[in-house]
């Protein structure tokens, strides 16, 4: 059997807060193929972010196995997780999280300078459509532009995996759509494996694969053989 | 007010316990240090005053060269306001080789406090001090034999004591002698070891040397701090003067009668009471302030109080600044929450409750803890150190002035809670919607160095960010610089203060007054005696060189006819030399030009002028005069004489005035009578250095036995006395250094903490990007290190200034402290500050390592 690019096998994440045990992930199992666009969808509190955090090496799982590109992530040491984040993962957040004191270009270069084979920062920014805003500080950019910088920053590391947590959550409809289009393009043109978390079910047609999460478990997995370009989706 | 606000407050404290604790400890340190140091001098004075009260230390004593009779004492006892009066006898005597003060055991006044053993019951028992036993190498139960030949000689050949051998039955301390150091005596070599008290019946003289009076109603006052005490005693002394004249006259007549009656031969004896000029027999009615140990304590505790007045304030300011920053930051961090509270419709008061409560809880708890610890530990420690070093006193009795409690605690609460209140007010002025909206991040902006591409382009990103951060957050920048600088400054001052004080003893006695001893010569010494004495000195191998001069004590007044205020420097030692002697002063006195409290090796020496007076640097400074300005000299009889001051010379301890005999005659109208010889010891047999203590004692004995010699004193003993007194201050300074170090650590900890929490999001972002722990931490460290370096450098300058100011404040009139800080003090202070900074950084490394990326990034941008 061919090994999937990303595999979650019975992954459990339990938080202990005093005497309360919370199972944010309760036996999650799914797989994602390389170069595909996957949407993880579910209501608030279903455990989507927990799954993404474990996949991104920001958090470890309580039990189960996570493998990425044949490498087991679960059970890594702190240092190994940092290396994993450094070389293999690109993150995009709802609130951009740019360094306020660095220009757009510098923010991208910041990520690029810690990688082994970074992409050209300037070109990456041109690619996300910010060729004329290179030397602007985050505060001088609109929300959509800031998110583009964040995407460029993630891409410049040339990661194996691009993880996006509600990337359009803080953006208006039109801008949100542009960002999703950019992510979809990135997947198609660069062959990048992209995983997007959203609570918006309307987005599911754009994905190659949709993973529905409910109460810390995978409730449904769908494969779209004919993903729709995001421009054609209305919500 | 909703009760959940309390819950919120308590949870906030638990959640941010690092911040809460550092705020609490900072308040504790500031309050404890301020109140503790301020209470030290009062505690000391209180303890000593209570001790005086318990042991019934005399309030007034009456002395008369002719002695006082039983009847004198009785009459004194009947005076208005006198609680009790007691006659006492006290003579110098020898116990073995040791000089002791032989005295009787009092019944009512100046009671000795028995420390070990008991009071004498049989006539042949005595009470003494541990120091005497140690010197004699005997213990309680052993006997000691007294030699009273000196007192006998002064008593006209009649002995003063019947029994000579006594069994020591106890050791005690006396309120009359609270210092370990005792006065020198005219009797031979060295200093008095201590007292030996024997029962009254052993004395064979029919007169008392002193009458001690205890006055009514004075115990309620503290003799050191209440002016009322001094006023009451002064009043009493004034009222007693007429009686004194009357009784002294009666005593004179009585003695005259006795001398006529007794054998005419006895009158021919040139010693004893009858030799005393009978016309000179007056009563000296004196208060406590003429008791040497009383005065020493007064001066020492006053110096302590001066130091406590100034220093802790600086310390307090640094702590307050840091608390203020912390509270302001806290309120700013939570503006979103403040907004939602307001949006819920809570009143401003209810919203502020949490922050004010937080600040109050930290500052009050910390302040109260500080009071509890500071006001007991600090006075106890310093007092203990003092009593170990140079005082014989009971253990400390604590007290607390409500005023000190109120203002130290009040200031701390005001600084912390005031900052919270001010921050809340400015936040509450905004409408909820503004507060709820994330605050626009402080926009990135180009800073100056970016316009120098040559430099800027060579920097890595992290360096660029650091530089932008540093230059853009001006408030934090200055707060940090002030905090770190303040700590460095306090450390510099602490170290510098220590040197300033101890240097001057070395400089004074090794570099300025380099003669070894001073010999008092009778003014009416006969020419033949003088020649013999000089021959004798020349024949002594121990004496290297001698120089005659005139010595007296004068007051120097600035002759500023036009100005409103007249400055007087009292107790200036005047030394006048003949023109020939003035040429030879160099081996005895190194007079160098004044250099603002700094000794300079090998500076050109000054010669004593023949047309004016040379003053010491401090007098010159106090008078505020210029070379060539007129001054007025006032002698002990209050006559004044105009003179001209030619300049100031290097000097640190006491005041000196040097002049030549020719000018002396011009000023005072009469040629100076020689009364002093300065001595230099020879370098010893084979040049093996100065004389040992024993050799010096033997030498002293030989010298005072010479006709014409009145007294002999070694410079060393003065030096020892000063060293003991300065030793007292050392404990305080060490305490200051320790407290400054603790504060420096806390301030740095706090600033780093603020710096890290402010950047939490940025740090989390870096971690998500895959920065290693070390790389993430260095993002903060680079700034910290830079700020530490800059703050330290600023602190070194501030310290220099603070030290100078402090020296001016605590310097007593008769001392000139070193004004310059040794380079090594700067090094110590800088190294300590950086060490603290380093350890704080190490500590925060773990904090940064454990930052919860997920939690930090899930929040909205604020």
PDB file of N, CA and C in Angstrom, chain A residues 32-118:
ATOM      1  N   UNK A  32      -3.527  12.599   4.038  1.00  0.00           N
ATOM      2  CA  UNK A  32      -3.553  13.645   3.019  1.00  0.00           C
ATOM      3  C   UNK A  32      -2.452  13.339   2.020  1.00  0.00           C
ATOM      4  N   UNK A  33      -2.790  13.474   0.742  1.00  0.00           N
ATOM      5  CA  UNK A  33      -1.795  13.182  -0.294  1.00  0.00           C
ATOM      6  C   UNK A  33      -0.961  14.412  -0.608  1.00  0.00           C
ATOM      7  N   UNK A  34       0.231  14.167  -1.081  1.00  0.00           N
ATOM      8  CA  UNK A  34       1.154  15.249  -1.418  1.00  0.00           C
ATOM      9  C   UNK A  34       0.595  16.113  -2.547  1.00  0.00           C
ATOM     10  N   UNK A  35       0.794  17.425  -2.429  1.00  0.00           N
ATOM     11  CA  UNK A  35       0.406  18.344  -3.485  1.00  0.00           C
ATOM     12  C   UNK A  35      -1.076  18.606  -3.582  1.00  0.00           C
ATOM     13  N   UNK A  36      -1.820  18.202  -2.586  1.00  0.00           N
ATOM     14  CA  UNK A  36      -3.260  18.422  -2.639  1.00  0.00           C
ATOM     15  C   UNK A  36      -3.658  19.591  -1.764  1.00  0.00           C
ATOM     16  N   UNK A  37      -4.887  20.070  -1.979  1.00  0.00           N
ATOM     17  CA  UNK A  37      -5.444  21.155  -1.190  1.00  0.00           C
ATOM     18  C   UNK A  37      -6.514  20.545  -0.296  1.00  0.00           C
ATOM     19  N   UNK A  38      -6.287  20.585   1.011  1.00  0.00           N
ATOM     20  CA  UNK A  38      -7.214  19.947   1.927  1.00  0.00           C
ATOM     21  C   UNK A  38      -7.864  21.004   2.808  1.00  0.00           C
ATOM     22  N   UNK A  39      -9.160  20.852   3.040  1.00  0.00           N
ATOM     23  CA  UNK A  39      -9.858  21.753   3.956  1.00  0.00           C
ATOM     24  C   UNK A  39     -10.316  20.931   5.149  1.00  0.00           C
ATOM     25  N   UNK A  40      -9.966  21.390   6.334  1.00  0.00           N
ATOM     26  CA  UNK A  40     -10.474  20.748   7.538  1.00  0.00           C
ATOM     27  C   UNK A  40     -11.577  21.653   8.047  1.00  0.00           C
ATOM     28  N   UNK A  41     -12.769  21.114   8.177  1.00  0.00           N
ATOM     29  CA  UNK A  41     -13.914  21.951   8.482  1.00  0.00           C
ATOM     30  C   UNK A  41     -14.650  21.379   9.690  1.00  0.00           C
ATOM     31  N   UNK A  42     -15.261  22.272  10.438  1.00  0.00           N
ATOM     32  CA  UNK A  42     -16.014  21.815  11.602  1.00  0.00           C
ATOM     33  C   UNK A  42     -16.402  23.003  12.448  1.00  0.00           C
ATOM     34  N   UNK A  43     -17.353  22.803  13.360  1.00  0.00           N
ATOM     35  CA  UNK A  43     -17.786  23.918  14.202  1.00  0.00           C
ATOM     36  C   UNK A  43     -16.695  24.332  15.200  1.00  0.00           C
ATOM     37  N   UNK A  44     -16.903  25.486  15.813  1.00  0.00           N
ATOM     38  CA  UNK A  44     -15.937  25.963  16.816  1.00  0.00           C
ATOM     39  C   UNK A  44     -15.787  24.920  17.918  1.00  0.00           C
ATOM     40  N   UNK A  45     -14.570  24.706  18.335  1.00  0.00           N
ATOM     41  CA  UNK A  45     -14.335  23.813  19.463  1.00  0.00           C
ATOM     42  C   UNK A  45     -14.341  22.345  19.089  1.00  0.00           C
ATOM     43  N   UNK A  46     -14.416  22.037  17.809  1.00  0.00           N
ATOM     44  CA  UNK A  46     -14.465  20.644  17.400  1.00  0.00           C
ATOM     45  C   UNK A  46     -13.103  19.971  17.499  1.00  0.00           C
ATOM     46  N   UNK A  47     -12.036  20.803  17.511  1.00  0.00           N
ATOM     47  CA  UNK A  47     -10.698  20.221  17.617  1.00  0.00           C
ATOM     48  C   UNK A  47      -9.856  20.441  16.383  1.00  0.00           C
ATOM     49  N   UNK A  48     -10.332  21.308  15.456  1.00  0.00           N
ATOM     50  CA  UNK A  48      -9.601  21.555  14.215  1.00  0.00           C
ATOM     51  C   UNK A  48      -8.213  22.130  14.503  1.00  0.00           C
ATOM     52  N   UNK A  49      -8.191  23.191  15.350  1.00  0.00           N
ATOM     53  CA  UNK A  49      -6.921  23.867  15.614  1.00  0.00           C
ATOM     54  C   UNK A  49      -5.955  22.927  16.320  1.00  0.00           C
ATOM     55  N   UNK A  50      -6.484  22.099  17.224  1.00  0.00           N
ATOM     56  CA  UNK A  50      -5.627  21.137  17.922  1.00  0.00           C
ATOM     57  C   UNK A  50      -4.926  20.228  16.907  1.00  0.00           C
ATOM     58  N   UNK A  51      -5.672  19.776  15.935  1.00  0.00           N
ATOM     59  CA  UNK A  51      -5.105  18.887  14.914  1.00  0.00           C
ATOM     60  C   UNK A  51      -4.011  19.611  14.134  1.00  0.00           C
ATOM     61  N   UNK A  52      -4.318  20.868  13.772  1.00  0.00           N
ATOM     62  CA  UNK A  52      -3.349  21.637  12.992  1.00  0.00           C
ATOM     63  C   UNK A  52      -2.075  21.908  13.811  1.00  0.00           C
ATOM     64  N   UNK A  53      -2.262  22.216  15.086  1.00  0.00           N
ATOM     65  CA  UNK A  53      -1.103  22.494  15.948  1.00  0.00           C
ATOM     66  C   UNK A  53      -0.207  21.268  16.071  1.00  0.00           C
ATOM     67  N   UNK A  54      -0.822  20.089  16.184  1.00  0.00           N
ATOM     68  CA  UNK A  54      -0.020  18.869  16.291  1.00  0.00           C
ATOM     69  C   UNK A  54       0.688  18.606  14.977  1.00  0.00           C
ATOM     70  N   UNK A  55      -0.033  18.846  13.897  1.00  0.00           N
ATOM     71  CA  UNK A  55       0.554  18.616  12.577  1.00  0.00           C
ATOM     72  C   UNK A  55       1.698  19.605  12.323  1.00  0.00           C
ATOM     73  N   UNK A  56       1.531  20.831  12.887  1.00  0.00           N
ATOM     74  CA  UNK A  56       2.540  21.860  12.659  1.00  0.00           C
ATOM     75  C   UNK A  56       3.707  21.785  13.628  1.00  0.00           C
ATOM     76  N   UNK A  57       3.701  20.823  14.534  1.00  0.00           N
ATOM     77  CA  UNK A  57       4.812  20.701  15.474  1.00  0.00           C
ATOM     78  C   UNK A  57       4.784  21.752  16.557  1.00  0.00           C
ATOM     79  N   UNK A  58       3.633  22.365  16.776  1.00  0.00           N
ATOM     80  CA  UNK A  58       3.536  23.358  17.854  1.00  0.00           C
ATOM     81  C   UNK A  58       3.064  22.704  19.140  1.00  0.00           C
ATOM     82  N   UNK A  59       2.590  21.498  19.024  1.00  0.00           N
ATOM     83  CA  UNK A  59       2.038  20.808  20.172  1.00  0.00           C
ATOM     84  C   UNK A  59       2.270  19.320  19.935  1.00  0.00           C
ATOM     85  N   UNK A  60       2.329  18.562  21.018  1.00  0.00           N
ATOM     86  CA  UNK A  60       2.550  17.124  20.832  1.00  0.00           C
ATOM     87  C   UNK A  60       1.268  16.368  21.172  1.00  0.00           C
ATOM     88  N   UNK A  61       1.155  15.154  20.648  1.00  0.00           N
ATOM     89  CA  UNK A  61      -0.074  14.407  20.911  1.00  0.00           C
ATOM     90  C   UNK A  61       0.097  13.521  22.138  1.00  0.00           C
ATOM     91  N   UNK A  62      -1.041  13.151  22.743  1.00  0.00           N
ATOM     92  CA  UNK A  62      -0.986  12.321  23.939  1.00  0.00           C
ATOM     93  C   UNK A  62      -0.744  10.861  23.550  1.00  0.00           C
ATOM     94  N   UNK A  63      -1.429  10.430  22.506  1.00  0.00           N
ATOM     95  CA  UNK A  63      -1.167   9.078  22.001  1.00  0.00           C
ATOM     96  C   UNK A  63      -1.510   9.045  20.515  1.00  0.00           C
ATOM     97  N   UNK A  64      -1.139   7.974  19.845  1.00  0.00           N
ATOM     98  CA  UNK A  64      -1.371   7.873  18.407  1.00  0.00           C
ATOM     99  C   UNK A  64      -0.114   8.191  17.633  1.00  0.00           C
ATOM    100  N   UNK A  65      -0.232   8.154  16.281  1.00  0.00           N
ATOM    101  CA  UNK A  65       0.938   8.366  15.434  1.00  0.00           C
ATOM    102  C   UNK A  65       0.660   9.436  14.393  1.00  0.00           C
ATOM    103  N   UNK A  66       1.599  10.337  14.208  1.00  0.00           N
ATOM    104  CA  UNK A  66       1.495  11.317  13.136  1.00  0.00           C
ATOM    105  C   UNK A  66       2.746  11.149  12.290  1.00  0.00           C
ATOM    106  N   UNK A  67       2.587  10.926  10.991  1.00  0.00           N
ATOM    107  CA  UNK A  67       3.765  10.878  10.127  1.00  0.00           C
ATOM    108  C   UNK A  67       3.601  11.857   8.992  1.00  0.00           C
ATOM    109  N   UNK A  68       4.692  12.509   8.665  1.00  0.00           N
ATOM    110  CA  UNK A  68       4.701  13.449   7.549  1.00  0.00           C
ATOM    111  C   UNK A  68       5.872  13.063   6.654  1.00  0.00           C
ATOM    112  N   UNK A  69       5.576  12.808   5.407  1.00  0.00           N
ATOM    113  CA  UNK A  69       6.604  12.446   4.437  1.00  0.00           C
ATOM    114  C   UNK A  69       7.477  11.289   4.958  1.00  0.00           C
ATOM    115  N   UNK A  70       6.812  10.310   5.531  1.00  0.00           N
ATOM    116  CA  UNK A  70       7.517   9.133   5.991  1.00  0.00           C
ATOM    117  C   UNK A  70       8.233   9.287   7.318  1.00  0.00           C
ATOM    118  N   UNK A  71       8.167  10.506   7.889  1.00  0.00           N
ATOM    119  CA  UNK A  71       8.874  10.759   9.139  1.00  0.00           C
ATOM    120  C   UNK A  71       7.845  10.852  10.261  1.00  0.00           C
ATOM    121  N   UNK A  72       8.129  10.184  11.371  1.00  0.00           N
ATOM    122  CA  UNK A  72       7.174  10.261  12.460  1.00  0.00           C
ATOM    123  C   UNK A  72       7.386  11.532  13.261  1.00  0.00           C
ATOM    124  N   UNK A  73       6.304  12.290  13.434  1.00  0.00           N
ATOM    125  CA  UNK A  73       6.388  13.551  14.158  1.00  0.00           C
ATOM    126  C   UNK A  73       6.061  13.322  15.633  1.00  0.00           C
ATOM    127  N   UNK A  74       5.067  12.485  15.873  1.00  0.00           N
ATOM    128  CA  UNK A  74       4.677  12.207  17.249  1.00  0.00           C
ATOM    129  C   UNK A  74       5.877  11.583  17.956  1.00  0.00           C
ATOM    130  N   UNK A  75       6.089  12.002  19.188  1.00  0.00           N
ATOM    131  CA  UNK A  75       7.213  11.456  19.946  1.00  0.00           C
ATOM    132  C   UNK A  75       8.527  12.138  19.654  1.00  0.00           C
ATOM    133  N   UNK A  76       8.491  13.266  18.912  1.00  0.00           N
ATOM    134  CA  UNK A  76       9.732  14.007  18.666  1.00  0.00           C
ATOM    135  C   UNK A  76      10.133  14.793  19.909  1.00  0.00           C
ATOM    136  N   UNK A  77      11.428  15.057  20.000  1.00  0.00           N
ATOM    137  CA  UNK A  77      11.877  15.920  21.093  1.00  0.00           C
ATOM    138  C   UNK A  77      11.557  17.363  20.714  1.00  0.00           C
ATOM    139  N   UNK A  78      11.714  18.211  21.680  1.00  0.00           N
ATOM    140  CA  UNK A  78      11.499  19.622  21.501  1.00  0.00           C
ATOM    141  C   UNK A  78      12.368  20.193  20.380  1.00  0.00           C
ATOM    142  N   UNK A  79      13.598  19.767  20.369  1.00  0.00           N
ATOM    143  CA  UNK A  79      14.536  20.249  19.366  1.00  0.00           C
ATOM    144  C   UNK A  79      14.148  19.748  17.970  1.00  0.00           C
ATOM    145  N   UNK A  80      13.737  18.485  17.934  1.00  0.00           N
ATOM    146  CA  UNK A  80      13.328  17.922  16.637  1.00  0.00           C
ATOM    147  C   UNK A  80      12.100  18.648  16.115  1.00  0.00           C
ATOM    148  N   UNK A  81      11.185  18.989  17.024  1.00  0.00           N
ATOM    149  CA  UNK A  81       9.988  19.709  16.612  1.00  0.00           C
ATOM    150  C   UNK A  81      10.352  21.078  16.065  1.00  0.00           C
ATOM    151  N   UNK A  82      11.324  21.723  16.715  1.00  0.00           N
ATOM    152  CA  UNK A  82      11.758  23.032  16.220  1.00  0.00           C
ATOM    153  C   UNK A  82      12.345  22.889  14.814  1.00  0.00           C
ATOM    154  N   UNK A  83      13.184  21.888  14.627  1.00  0.00           N
ATOM    155  CA  UNK A  83      13.767  21.641  13.307  1.00  0.00           C
ATOM    156  C   UNK A  83      12.673  21.402  12.271  1.00  0.00           C
ATOM    157  N   UNK A  84      11.674  20.642  12.690  1.00  0.00           N
ATOM    158  CA  UNK A  84      10.552  20.319  11.808  1.00  0.00           C
ATOM    159  C   UNK A  84       9.830  21.590  11.394  1.00  0.00           C
ATOM    160  N   UNK A  85       9.576  22.451  12.381  1.00  0.00           N
ATOM    161  CA  UNK A  85       8.912  23.726  12.066  1.00  0.00           C
ATOM    162  C   UNK A  85       9.791  24.569  11.165  1.00  0.00           C
ATOM    163  N   UNK A  86      11.067  24.516  11.444  1.00  0.00           N
ATOM    164  CA  UNK A  86      12.025  25.382  10.752  1.00  0.00           C
ATOM    165  C   UNK A  86      12.137  25.020   9.281  1.00  0.00           C
ATOM    166  N   UNK A  87      12.234  23.733   9.011  1.00  0.00           N
ATOM    167  CA  UNK A  87      12.534  23.332   7.639  1.00  0.00           C
ATOM    168  C   UNK A  87      11.328  22.814   6.846  1.00  0.00           C
ATOM    169  N   UNK A  88      10.317  22.309   7.554  1.00  0.00           N
ATOM    170  CA  UNK A  88       9.261  21.607   6.817  1.00  0.00           C
ATOM    171  C   UNK A  88       7.916  22.307   6.793  1.00  0.00           C
ATOM    172  N   UNK A  89       7.701  23.263   7.685  1.00  0.00           N
ATOM    173  CA  UNK A  89       6.357  23.803   7.846  1.00  0.00           C
ATOM    174  C   UNK A  89       6.288  25.299   7.573  1.00  0.00           C
ATOM    175  N   UNK A  90       5.214  25.690   6.892  1.00  0.00           N
ATOM    176  CA  UNK A  90       4.909  27.111   6.775  1.00  0.00           C
ATOM    177  C   UNK A  90       3.551  27.343   7.407  1.00  0.00           C
ATOM    178  N   UNK A  91       3.463  28.375   8.258  1.00  0.00           N
ATOM    179  CA  UNK A  91       2.223  28.633   8.965  1.00  0.00           C
ATOM    180  C   UNK A  91       1.607  29.956   8.531  1.00  0.00           C
ATOM    181  N   UNK A  92       0.294  29.954   8.408  1.00  0.00           N
ATOM    182  CA  UNK A  92      -0.405  31.221   8.175  1.00  0.00           C
ATOM    183  C   UNK A  92      -1.526  31.305   9.205  1.00  0.00           C
ATOM    184  N   UNK A  93      -1.596  32.450   9.910  1.00  0.00           N
ATOM    185  CA  UNK A  93      -2.579  32.574  10.982  1.00  0.00           C
ATOM    186  C   UNK A  93      -3.686  33.549  10.624  1.00  0.00           C
ATOM    187  N   UNK A  94      -4.738  33.489  11.438  1.00  0.00           N
ATOM    188  CA  UNK A  94      -5.832  34.436  11.249  1.00  0.00           C
ATOM    189  C   UNK A  94      -5.342  35.873  11.429  1.00  0.00           C
ATOM    190  N   UNK A  95      -4.474  36.068  12.437  1.00  0.00           N
ATOM    191  CA  UNK A  95      -4.046  37.447  12.739  1.00  0.00           C
ATOM    192  C   UNK A  95      -2.633  37.755  12.258  1.00  0.00           C
ATOM    193  N   UNK A  96      -2.252  37.173  11.169  1.00  0.00           N
ATOM    194  CA  UNK A  96      -1.008  37.481  10.437  1.00  0.00           C
ATOM    195  C   UNK A  96       0.281  37.302  11.236  1.00  0.00           C
ATOM    196  N   UNK A  97       0.298  37.874  12.467  1.00  0.00           N
ATOM    197  CA  UNK A  97       1.491  37.753  13.295  1.00  0.00           C
ATOM    198  C   UNK A  97       2.772  38.153  12.579  1.00  0.00           C
ATOM    199  N   UNK A  98       2.741  39.331  12.029  1.00  0.00           N
ATOM    200  CA  UNK A  98       3.972  39.846  11.423  1.00  0.00           C
ATOM    201  C   UNK A  98       4.759  40.597  12.504  1.00  0.00           C
ATOM    202  N   UNK A  99       6.047  40.676  12.290  1.00  0.00           N
ATOM    203  CA  UNK A  99       6.862  41.459  13.219  1.00  0.00           C
ATOM    204  C   UNK A  99       6.702  42.928  12.836  1.00  0.00           C
ATOM    205  N   UNK A 100       6.120  43.681  13.737  1.00  0.00           N
ATOM    206  CA  UNK A 100       5.725  45.055  13.431  1.00  0.00           C
ATOM    207  C   UNK A 100       6.888  45.953  13.035  1.00  0.00           C
ATOM    208  N   UNK A 101       8.031  45.592  13.522  1.00  0.00           N
ATOM    209  CA  UNK A 101       9.169  46.464  13.290  1.00  0.00           C
ATOM    210  C   UNK A 101       9.974  46.116  12.062  1.00  0.00           C
ATOM    211  N   UNK A 102       9.462  45.165  11.293  1.00  0.00           N
ATOM    212  CA  UNK A 102      10.163  44.802  10.064  1.00  0.00           C
ATOM    213  C   UNK A 102       9.281  45.135   8.877  1.00  0.00           C
ATOM    214  N   UNK A 103       9.900  45.533   7.784  1.00  0.00           N
ATOM    215  CA  UNK A 103       9.130  45.800   6.569  1.00  0.00           C
ATOM    216  C   UNK A 103       8.644  44.471   5.998  1.00  0.00           C
ATOM    217  N   UNK A 104       7.775  44.553   5.007  1.00  0.00           N
ATOM    218  CA  UNK A 104       7.243  43.346   4.383  1.00  0.00           C
ATOM    219  C   UNK A 104       8.394  42.466   3.918  1.00  0.00           C
ATOM    220  N   UNK A 105       9.329  43.041   3.222  1.00  0.00           N
ATOM    221  CA  UNK A 105      10.454  42.276   2.697  1.00  0.00           C
ATOM    222  C   UNK A 105      11.254  41.645   3.844  1.00  0.00           C
ATOM    223  N   UNK A 106      11.482  42.472   4.871  1.00  0.00           N
ATOM    224  CA  UNK A 106      12.282  41.964   5.991  1.00  0.00           C
ATOM    225  C   UNK A 106      11.573  40.838   6.731  1.00  0.00           C
ATOM    226  N   UNK A 107      10.249  40.939   6.827  1.00  0.00           N
ATOM    227  CA  UNK A 107       9.499  39.864   7.459  1.00  0.00           C
ATOM    228  C   UNK A 107       9.698  38.553   6.720  1.00  0.00           C
ATOM    229  N   UNK A 108       9.704  38.629   5.409  1.00  0.00           N
ATOM    230  CA  UNK A 108       9.896  37.416   4.618  1.00  0.00           C
ATOM    231  C   UNK A 108      11.338  36.926   4.753  1.00  0.00           C
ATOM    232  N   UNK A 109      12.256  37.866   4.700  1.00  0.00           N
ATOM    233  CA  UNK A 109      13.669  37.494   4.814  1.00  0.00           C
ATOM    234  C   UNK A 109      13.979  36.877   6.172  1.00  0.00           C
ATOM    235  N   UNK A 110      13.251  37.351   7.183  1.00  0.00           N
ATOM    236  CA  UNK A 110      13.426  36.825   8.535  1.00  0.00           C
ATOM    237  C   UNK A 110      13.255  35.314   8.535  1.00  0.00           C
ATOM    238  N   UNK A 111      12.199  34.858   7.850  1.00  0.00           N
ATOM    239  CA  UNK A 111      11.961  33.421   7.788  1.00  0.00           C
ATOM    240  C   UNK A 111      12.980  32.756   6.872  1.00  0.00           C
ATOM    241  N   UNK A 112      13.293  33.444   5.781  1.00  0.00           N
ATOM    242  CA  UNK A 112      14.186  32.850   4.792  1.00  0.00           C
ATOM    243  C   UNK A 112      15.577  32.618   5.360  1.00  0.00           C
ATOM    244  N   UNK A 113      15.988  33.506   6.248  1.00  0.00           N
ATOM    245  CA  UNK A 113      17.392  33.414   6.657  1.00  0.00           C
ATOM    246  C   UNK A 113      17.670  32.246   7.600  1.00  0.00           C
ATOM    247  N   UNK A 114      16.618  31.581   8.099  1.00  0.00           N
ATOM    248  CA  UNK A 114      16.909  30.441   8.959  1.00  0.00           C
ATOM    249  C   UNK A 114      16.763  29.107   8.213  1.00  0.00           C
ATOM    250  N   UNK A 115      16.496  29.164   6.896  1.00  0.00           N
ATOM    251  CA  UNK A 115      16.289  27.915   6.166  1.00  0.00           C
ATOM    252  C   UNK A 115      17.526  27.536   5.371  1.00  0.00           C
ATOM    253  N   UNK A 116      17.493  26.267   4.989  1.00  0.00           N
ATOM    254  CA  UNK A 116      18.641  25.796   4.206  1.00  0.00           C
ATOM    255  C   UNK A 116      18.539  26.250   2.756  1.00  0.00           C
ATOM    256  N   UNK A 117      17.339  26.083   2.153  1.00  0.00           N
ATOM    257  CA  UNK A 117      17.198  26.447   0.746  1.00  0.00           C
ATOM    258  C   UNK A 117      16.013  27.379   0.570  1.00  0.00           C
ATOM    259  N   UNK A 118      16.128  28.609   1.033  1.00  0.00           N
ATOM    260  CA  UNK A 118      14.983  29.509   0.937  1.00  0.00           C
ATOM    261  C   UNK A 118      14.762  29.976  -0.495  1.00  0.00           C
TER     262      UNK A 118
END
